[in-house]
PDB file of C-alpha atoms in Angstrom:
ATOM      1  CA  MET A   1      10.925   5.290 -15.912  1.00 96.00           C
ATOM      2  CA  LYS A   2       7.692   3.600 -14.795  1.00 98.00           C
ATOM      3  CA  LYS A   3       4.678   5.640 -13.713  1.00 99.00           C
ATOM      4  CA  VAL A   4       2.773   4.807 -10.525  1.00 99.00           C
ATOM      5  CA  TYR A   5      -0.552   6.295  -9.475  1.00 99.00           C
ATOM      6  CA  ILE A   6      -1.199   6.647  -5.740  1.00 99.00           C
ATOM      7  CA  LEU A   7      -4.729   6.685  -4.336  1.00 99.00           C
ATOM      8  CA  ALA A   8      -4.741   7.911  -0.730  1.00 98.00           C
ATOM      9  CA  THR A   9      -7.665   6.953   1.500  1.00 98.00           C
ATOM     10  CA  GLY A  10      -6.572   8.052   4.992  1.00 95.00           C
ATOM     11  CA  GLY A  11      -5.855   5.776   7.941  1.00 94.00           C
ATOM     12  CA  THR A  12      -3.013   5.773  10.447  1.00 92.00           C
ATOM     13  CA  ILE A  13      -0.462   6.441   7.707  1.00 94.00           C
ATOM     14  CA  SER A  14      -2.065   9.897   7.412  1.00 94.00           C
ATOM     15  CA  ALA A  15      -2.677  10.379  11.143  1.00 92.00           C
ATOM     16  CA  ALA A  16      -1.336  13.007  13.516  1.00 87.00           C
ATOM     17  CA  GLY A  17      -1.149  13.114  17.277  1.00 85.00           C
ATOM     18  CA  CYS A  18       1.138  14.292  20.041  1.00 78.00           C
ATOM     19  CA  GLU A  19       4.599  14.657  18.534  1.00 79.00           C
ATOM     20  CA  GLY A  20       6.597  11.486  19.030  1.00 74.00           C
ATOM     21  CA  LYS A  21       3.729   9.441  20.520  1.00 66.00           C
ATOM     22  CA  THR A  22       2.239   6.296  18.966  1.00 73.00           C
ATOM     23  CA  THR A  23      -1.198   6.556  20.610  1.00 77.00           C
ATOM     24  CA  GLY A  24      -3.942   9.150  20.894  1.00 80.00           C
ATOM     25  CA  TYR A  25      -3.839  10.181  17.241  1.00 84.00           C
ATOM     26  CA  HIS A  26      -6.469  11.144  14.663  1.00 82.00           C
ATOM     27  CA  ASP A  27      -6.636   9.622  11.175  1.00 84.00           C
ATOM     28  CA  GLY A  28      -6.765  11.687   8.019  1.00 83.00           C
ATOM     29  CA  LYS A  29      -4.769  14.714   9.169  1.00 86.00           C
ATOM     30  CA  PHE A  30      -2.163  14.497   6.392  1.00 91.00           C
ATOM     31  CA  GLU A  31      -2.901  14.428   2.680  1.00 93.00           C
ATOM     32  CA  LEU A  32      -1.034  12.574  -0.056  1.00 96.00           C
ATOM     33  CA  LYS A  33       1.374  15.442  -0.777  1.00 95.00           C
ATOM     34  CA  ASP A  34       2.370  15.475   2.910  1.00 94.00           C
ATOM     35  CA  LEU A  35       2.941  11.710   2.922  1.00 95.00           C
ATOM     36  CA  LEU A  36       5.112  11.841  -0.194  1.00 97.00           C
ATOM     37  CA  ALA A  37       7.208  14.661   1.287  1.00 96.00           C
ATOM     38  CA  ARG A  38       8.271  12.209   4.026  1.00 94.00           C
ATOM     39  CA  VAL A  39       9.319   9.447   1.606  1.00 96.00           C
ATOM     40  CA  LYS A  40      12.956  10.002   0.685  1.00 94.00           C
ATOM     41  CA  GLY A  41      13.938   8.755  -2.769  1.00 94.00           C
ATOM     42  CA  ALA A  42      10.426   8.025  -4.054  1.00 94.00           C
ATOM     43  CA  GLU A  43      11.054  10.127  -7.155  1.00 94.00           C
ATOM     44  CA  LYS A  44      13.882   7.753  -8.122  1.00 95.00           C
ATOM     45  CA  LEU A  45      11.571   4.731  -8.090  1.00 95.00           C
ATOM     46  CA  ALA A  46       8.898   5.964 -10.495  1.00 97.00           C
ATOM     47  CA  LYS A  47       7.136   8.982 -11.905  1.00 98.00           C
ATOM     48  CA  LEU A  48       4.318   9.638  -9.479  1.00 98.00           C
ATOM     49  CA  GLU A  49       0.774  10.857  -9.925  1.00 98.00           C
ATOM     50  CA  GLY A  50      -2.007  10.576  -7.418  1.00 98.00           C
ATOM     51  CA  GLU A  51      -5.035  11.889  -5.644  1.00 98.00           C
ATOM     52  CA  GLN A  52      -6.671  11.983  -2.252  1.00 97.00           C
ATOM     53  CA  VAL A  53      -9.778   9.854  -2.855  1.00 98.00           C
ATOM     54  CA  LEU A  54     -10.791   9.643   0.829  1.00 97.00           C
ATOM     55  CA  ASN A  55      -9.322  10.814   4.126  1.00 95.00           C
ATOM     56  CA  ILE A  56     -11.024   8.624   6.706  1.00 94.00           C
ATOM     57  CA  SER A  57     -10.432   5.972   9.311  1.00 93.00           C
ATOM     58  CA  SER A  58     -10.618   2.653   7.484  1.00 94.00           C
ATOM     59  CA  ASP A  59     -13.310   1.587   9.975  1.00 94.00           C
ATOM     60  CA  ASP A  60     -15.592   3.990   8.112  1.00 96.00           C
ATOM     61  CA  ILE A  61     -15.003   2.655   4.588  1.00 97.00           C
ATOM     62  CA  THR A  62     -18.196   1.594   2.784  1.00 97.00           C
ATOM     63  CA  TRP A  63     -19.216  -0.653  -0.101  1.00 97.00           C
ATOM     64  CA  GLY A  64     -19.665   2.524  -2.128  1.00 98.00           C
ATOM     65  CA  ASP A  65     -16.091   3.563  -1.352  1.00 98.00           C
ATOM     66  CA  TRP A  66     -14.818   0.143  -2.436  1.00 98.00           C
ATOM     67  CA  LEU A  67     -16.738   0.300  -5.704  1.00 98.00           C
ATOM     68  CA  SER A  68     -15.539   3.838  -6.391  1.00 98.00           C
ATOM     69  CA  LEU A  69     -11.921   2.889  -5.657  1.00 99.00           C
ATOM     70  CA  ALA A  70     -12.112  -0.173  -7.909  1.00 99.00           C
ATOM     71  CA  GLY A  71     -13.697   1.903 -10.668  1.00 99.00           C
ATOM     72  CA  LYS A  72     -10.944   4.516 -10.480  1.00 99.00           C
ATOM     73  CA  ILE A  73      -8.192   1.895 -10.655  1.00 99.00           C
ATOM     74  CA  GLU A  74      -9.883   0.061 -13.539  1.00 98.00           C
ATOM     75  CA  LYS A  75     -10.293   3.316 -15.491  1.00 98.00           C
ATOM     76  CA  LEU A  76      -6.725   4.469 -14.799  1.00 99.00           C
ATOM     77  CA  SER A  77      -5.371   1.050 -15.774  1.00 99.00           C
ATOM     78  CA  LEU A  78      -6.554   1.690 -19.333  1.00 98.00           C
ATOM     79  CA  ARG A  79      -3.972   4.463 -19.655  1.00 98.00           C
ATOM     80  CA  SER A  80      -0.975   3.175 -21.595  1.00 98.00           C
ATOM     81  CA  ASP A  81       1.388   5.406 -19.603  1.00 98.00           C
ATOM     82  CA  MET A  82       0.289   4.009 -16.224  1.00 99.00           C
ATOM     83  CA  ASP A  83       2.309   1.047 -14.932  1.00 99.00           C
ATOM     84  CA  GLY A  84       1.072   0.389 -11.408  1.00 99.00           C
ATOM     85  CA  PHE A  85      -1.002   1.570  -8.477  1.00 99.00           C
ATOM     86  CA  VAL A  86      -0.567   2.132  -4.758  1.00 99.00           C
ATOM     87  CA  VAL A  87      -3.461   2.534  -2.329  1.00 99.00           C
ATOM     88  CA  THR A  88      -2.636   4.004   1.087  1.00 98.00           C
ATOM     89  CA  HIS A  89      -5.127   2.672   3.608  1.00 97.00           C
ATOM     90  CA  GLY A  90      -5.886   2.251   7.285  1.00 94.00           C
ATOM     91  CA  THR A  91      -4.909  -1.140   8.660  1.00 92.00           C
ATOM     92  CA  ASN A  92      -8.199  -2.002  10.385  1.00 92.00           C
ATOM     93  CA  THR A  93      -9.815  -2.909   7.057  1.00 94.00           C
ATOM     94  CA  LEU A  94      -6.816  -3.034   4.700  1.00 95.00           C
ATOM     95  CA  GLU A  95      -7.200  -6.796   4.336  1.00 93.00           C
ATOM     96  CA  GLU A  96     -10.890  -6.505   3.388  1.00 96.00           C
ATOM     97  CA  THR A  97     -10.207  -3.798   0.811  1.00 98.00           C
ATOM     98  CA  ALA A  98      -7.299  -5.788  -0.640  1.00 97.00           C
ATOM     99  CA  TYR A  99      -9.447  -8.916  -0.897  1.00 97.00           C
ATOM    100  CA  PHE A 100     -12.330  -7.029  -2.514  1.00 98.00           C
ATOM    101  CA  LEU A 101     -10.049  -5.384  -5.077  1.00 99.00           C
ATOM    102  CA  ASN A 102      -8.431  -8.738  -5.808  1.00 97.00           C
ATOM    103  CA  LEU A 103     -11.861 -10.175  -6.616  1.00 97.00           C
ATOM    104  CA  VAL A 104     -13.116  -7.382  -8.865  1.00 98.00           C
ATOM    105  CA  LEU A 105     -10.135  -5.821 -10.651  1.00 98.00           C
ATOM    106  CA  LYS A 106      -9.328  -7.159 -14.103  1.00 97.00           C
ATOM    107  CA  THR A 107      -6.025  -5.352 -14.671  1.00 98.00           C
ATOM    108  CA  GLU A 108      -2.731  -7.236 -14.782  1.00 98.00           C
ATOM    109  CA  LYS A 109      -0.914  -4.082 -13.674  1.00 99.00           C
ATOM    110  CA  PRO A 110       0.366  -4.180 -10.083  1.00 98.00           C
ATOM    111  CA  VAL A 111      -1.996  -2.906  -7.388  1.00 98.00           C
ATOM    112  CA  VAL A 112      -0.334  -2.582  -3.990  1.00 98.00           C
ATOM    113  CA  LEU A 113      -1.937  -1.563  -0.700  1.00 98.00           C
ATOM    114  CA  THR A 114       0.026  -0.188   2.212  1.00 97.00           C
ATOM    115  CA  GLY A 115      -0.498   1.625   5.473  1.00 95.00           C
ATOM    116  CA  SER A 116       1.155   1.959   8.842  1.00 93.00           C
ATOM    117  CA  MET A 117       0.819   0.824  12.419  1.00 90.00           C
ATOM    118  CA  ARG A 118       2.115   4.116  13.804  1.00 90.00           C
ATOM    119  CA  PRO A 119       1.021   7.683  12.944  1.00 90.00           C
ATOM    120  CA  ALA A 120       3.061  10.024  10.776  1.00 88.00           C
ATOM    121  CA  THR A 121       3.964  12.129  13.822  1.00 87.00           C
ATOM    122  CA  ALA A 122       5.451   9.201  15.797  1.00 88.00           C
ATOM    123  CA  ASN A 123       9.222   8.995  16.229  1.00 88.00           C
ATOM    124  CA  SER A 124       9.042   5.458  14.864  1.00 87.00           C
ATOM    125  CA  ALA A 125       6.595   6.171  12.029  1.00 91.00           C
ATOM    126  CA  ASP A 126       6.576   3.202   9.645  1.00 93.00           C
ATOM    127  CA  GLY A 127       4.496   4.843   6.924  1.00 95.00           C
ATOM    128  CA  PRO A 128       7.338   6.369   4.872  1.00 96.00           C
ATOM    129  CA  GLN A 129       9.200   3.058   4.497  1.00 94.00           C
ATOM    130  CA  ASN A 130       5.997   1.134   3.761  1.00 95.00           C
ATOM    131  CA  LEU A 131       5.007   3.687   1.113  1.00 97.00           C
ATOM    132  CA  TYR A 132       8.501   3.576  -0.409  1.00 96.00           C
ATOM    133  CA  GLU A 133       8.318  -0.216  -0.685  1.00 94.00           C
ATOM    134  CA  ALA A 134       4.779  -0.097  -2.103  1.00 96.00           C
ATOM    135  CA  ILE A 135       5.862   2.324  -4.840  1.00 97.00           C
ATOM    136  CA  ALA A 136       8.880   0.153  -5.666  1.00 95.00           C
ATOM    137  CA  LEU A 137       6.695  -2.941  -5.862  1.00 94.00           C
ATOM    138  CA  ALA A 138       4.027  -1.249  -7.996  1.00 97.00           C
ATOM    139  CA  ALA A 139       6.756  -0.143 -10.430  1.00 96.00           C
ATOM    140  CA  SER A 140       8.240  -3.625 -10.790  1.00 93.00           C
ATOM    141  CA  GLU A 141       7.744  -5.887 -13.797  1.00 92.00           C
ATOM    142  CA  GLU A 142       7.724  -8.939 -11.530  1.00 89.00           C
ATOM    143  CA  ALA A 143       4.601  -7.781  -9.695  1.00 92.00           C
ATOM    144  CA  LYS A 144       2.496  -7.855 -12.884  1.00 94.00           C
ATOM    145  CA  GLY A 145      -0.207 -10.485 -12.959  1.00 94.00           C
ATOM    146  CA  LYS A 146       0.226 -11.430  -9.300  1.00 93.00           C
ATOM    147  CA  GLY A 147      -3.124 -10.085  -8.153  1.00 95.00           C
ATOM    148  CA  VAL A 148      -3.520  -7.394  -5.537  1.00 97.00           C
ATOM    149  CA  LEU A 149      -0.615  -7.259  -3.080  1.00 95.00           C
ATOM    150  CA  ALA A 150       0.234  -5.473   0.147  1.00 93.00           C
ATOM    151  CA  ALA A 151       3.665  -4.073   0.997  1.00 92.00           C
ATOM    152  CA  PHE A 152       4.135  -3.820   4.733  1.00 88.00           C
ATOM    153  CA  SER A 153       7.158  -3.910   7.047  1.00 86.00           C
ATOM    154  CA  ASP A 154       9.589  -5.423   4.545  1.00 84.00           C
ATOM    155  CA  LEU A 155       7.060  -8.012   3.367  1.00 85.00           C
ATOM    156  CA  ILE A 156       5.037  -8.553   0.228  1.00 87.00           C
ATOM    157  CA  LEU A 157       1.712 -10.131   1.138  1.00 88.00           C
ATOM    158  CA  SER A 158      -0.955 -11.643  -1.092  1.00 89.00           C
ATOM    159  CA  ALA A 159      -4.440 -10.085  -0.870  1.00 91.00           C
ATOM    160  CA  ASP A 160      -6.163 -13.433  -0.457  1.00 86.00           C
ATOM    161  CA  ARG A 161      -4.072 -14.415   2.593  1.00 82.00           C
ATOM    162  CA  ILE A 162      -3.234 -11.225   4.473  1.00 82.00           C
ATOM    163  CA  GLN A 163      -4.664 -10.681   7.938  1.00 76.00           C
ATOM    164  CA  LYS A 164      -4.194  -8.251  10.774  1.00 75.00           C
ATOM    165  CA  VAL A 165      -3.688 -10.369  13.870  1.00 69.00           C
ATOM    166  CA  ASP A 166      -2.737  -7.740  16.447  1.00 64.00           C
ATOM    167  CA  CYS A 167      -3.528  -4.044  16.907  1.00 65.00           C
ATOM    168  CA  PHE A 168       0.086  -3.230  17.738  1.00 59.00           C
ATOM    169  CA  ARG A 169       2.037  -5.625  15.526  1.00 56.00           C
ATOM    170  CA  ASN A 170       2.316  -6.045  11.795  1.00 55.00           C
ATOM    171  CA  PHE A 171       0.406  -8.089   9.248  1.00 55.00           C
ATOM    172  CA  CYS A 172       1.004 -11.739   8.534  1.00 49.00           C
ATOM    173  CA  ASP A 173      -0.513 -14.453   6.419  1.00 50.00           C
ATOM    174  CA  ASP A 174      -1.294 -18.055   7.133  1.00 49.00           C
ATOM    175  CA  CYS A 175       0.955 -19.699   4.551  1.00 46.00           C
ATOM    176  CA  ARG A 176       4.675 -19.300   3.928  1.00 43.00           C
ATOM    177  CA  ASP A 177       4.145 -19.871   0.203  1.00 38.00           C
ATOM    178  CA  VAL A 178       2.305 -16.576  -0.190  1.00 41.00           C
ATOM    179  CA  ARG A 179       4.480 -14.411   2.029  1.00 42.00           C
ATOM    180  CA  HIS A 180       7.320 -12.844   0.141  1.00 48.00           C
ATOM    181  CA  ASP A 181      10.187 -11.259   2.023  1.00 49.00           C
ATOM    182  CA  PHE A 182      11.679  -7.904   1.200  1.00 50.00           C
ATOM    183  CA  LEU A 183      15.302  -8.867   1.719  1.00 39.00           C
ATOM    184  CA  ARG A 184      17.684  -6.368   3.267  1.00 42.00           C
ATOM    185  CA  ASN A 185      19.978  -6.355   0.226  1.00 46.00           C
ATOM    186  CA  ARG A 186      17.177  -4.711  -1.818  1.00 53.00           C
ATOM    187  CA  GLU A 187      16.308  -7.940  -3.610  1.00 57.00           C
ATOM    188  CA  LYS A 188      12.610  -8.742  -3.464  1.00 56.00           C
ATOM    189  CA  ARG A 189      11.742 -12.415  -3.758  1.00 59.00           C
ATOM    190  CA  PHE A 190       8.310 -13.738  -4.622  1.00 62.00           C
ATOM    191  CA  TYR A 191       8.691 -17.215  -3.145  1.00 55.00           C
ATOM    192  CA  GLY A 192       5.356 -18.483  -4.400  1.00 53.00           C
ATOM    193  CA  PHE A 193       5.666 -16.889  -7.824  1.00 48.00           C
ATOM    194  CA  GLY A 194       9.264 -17.472  -8.921  1.00 43.00           C
ATOM    195  CA  GLY A 195      10.305 -13.863  -9.484  1.00 45.00           C
ATOM    196  CA  ILE A 196      12.697 -11.365  -7.958  1.00 43.00           C
ATOM    197  CA  VAL A 197      12.068  -7.629  -7.789  1.00 44.00           C
ATOM    198  CA  TYR A 198      15.257  -5.565  -7.621  1.00 40.00           C
ATOM    199  CA  LEU A 199      15.093  -2.118  -6.017  1.00 35.00           C
TER     200      LEU A 199
END
């Protein structure tokens, strides 16, 4: 079984607010162990290790945080038992962090960012499914050598094209060739790369 390392940085995926509501929440209220407890079946996808590297709103991320995150991933990627990485992140700057990591990381191992548009306490929380898909993608052979990716709302997005276009809707990119659909039959197609990831 593959091993995936999760680096949690905070954001809406770790936020809490009024039970059931999607607004009026505070980032960084849940830690990685709490997030993983909400993801059913994650232990069947990969062996998991991880750490809480930050617990902030992504608006507050700094150059120093980026450099530290990249350094951790680069160092961990040298471990022969480590197969892929997931970074949980707030969506306000997820695209910037993904782009930065794509520029500086040298590893061929999958690095996948994910987050959520709704807090963990919302009835319609999207974080657990996004995290599940990110773990599955990071554990896949087909994601190797594809650069930094994002798994979000049944999509695989390339770090150099992803953009947040609306505060209440999901991510998109500007080119169909670099958007890769998570199909409902559990088959993951990389349209621009010629591979399929089976979950």
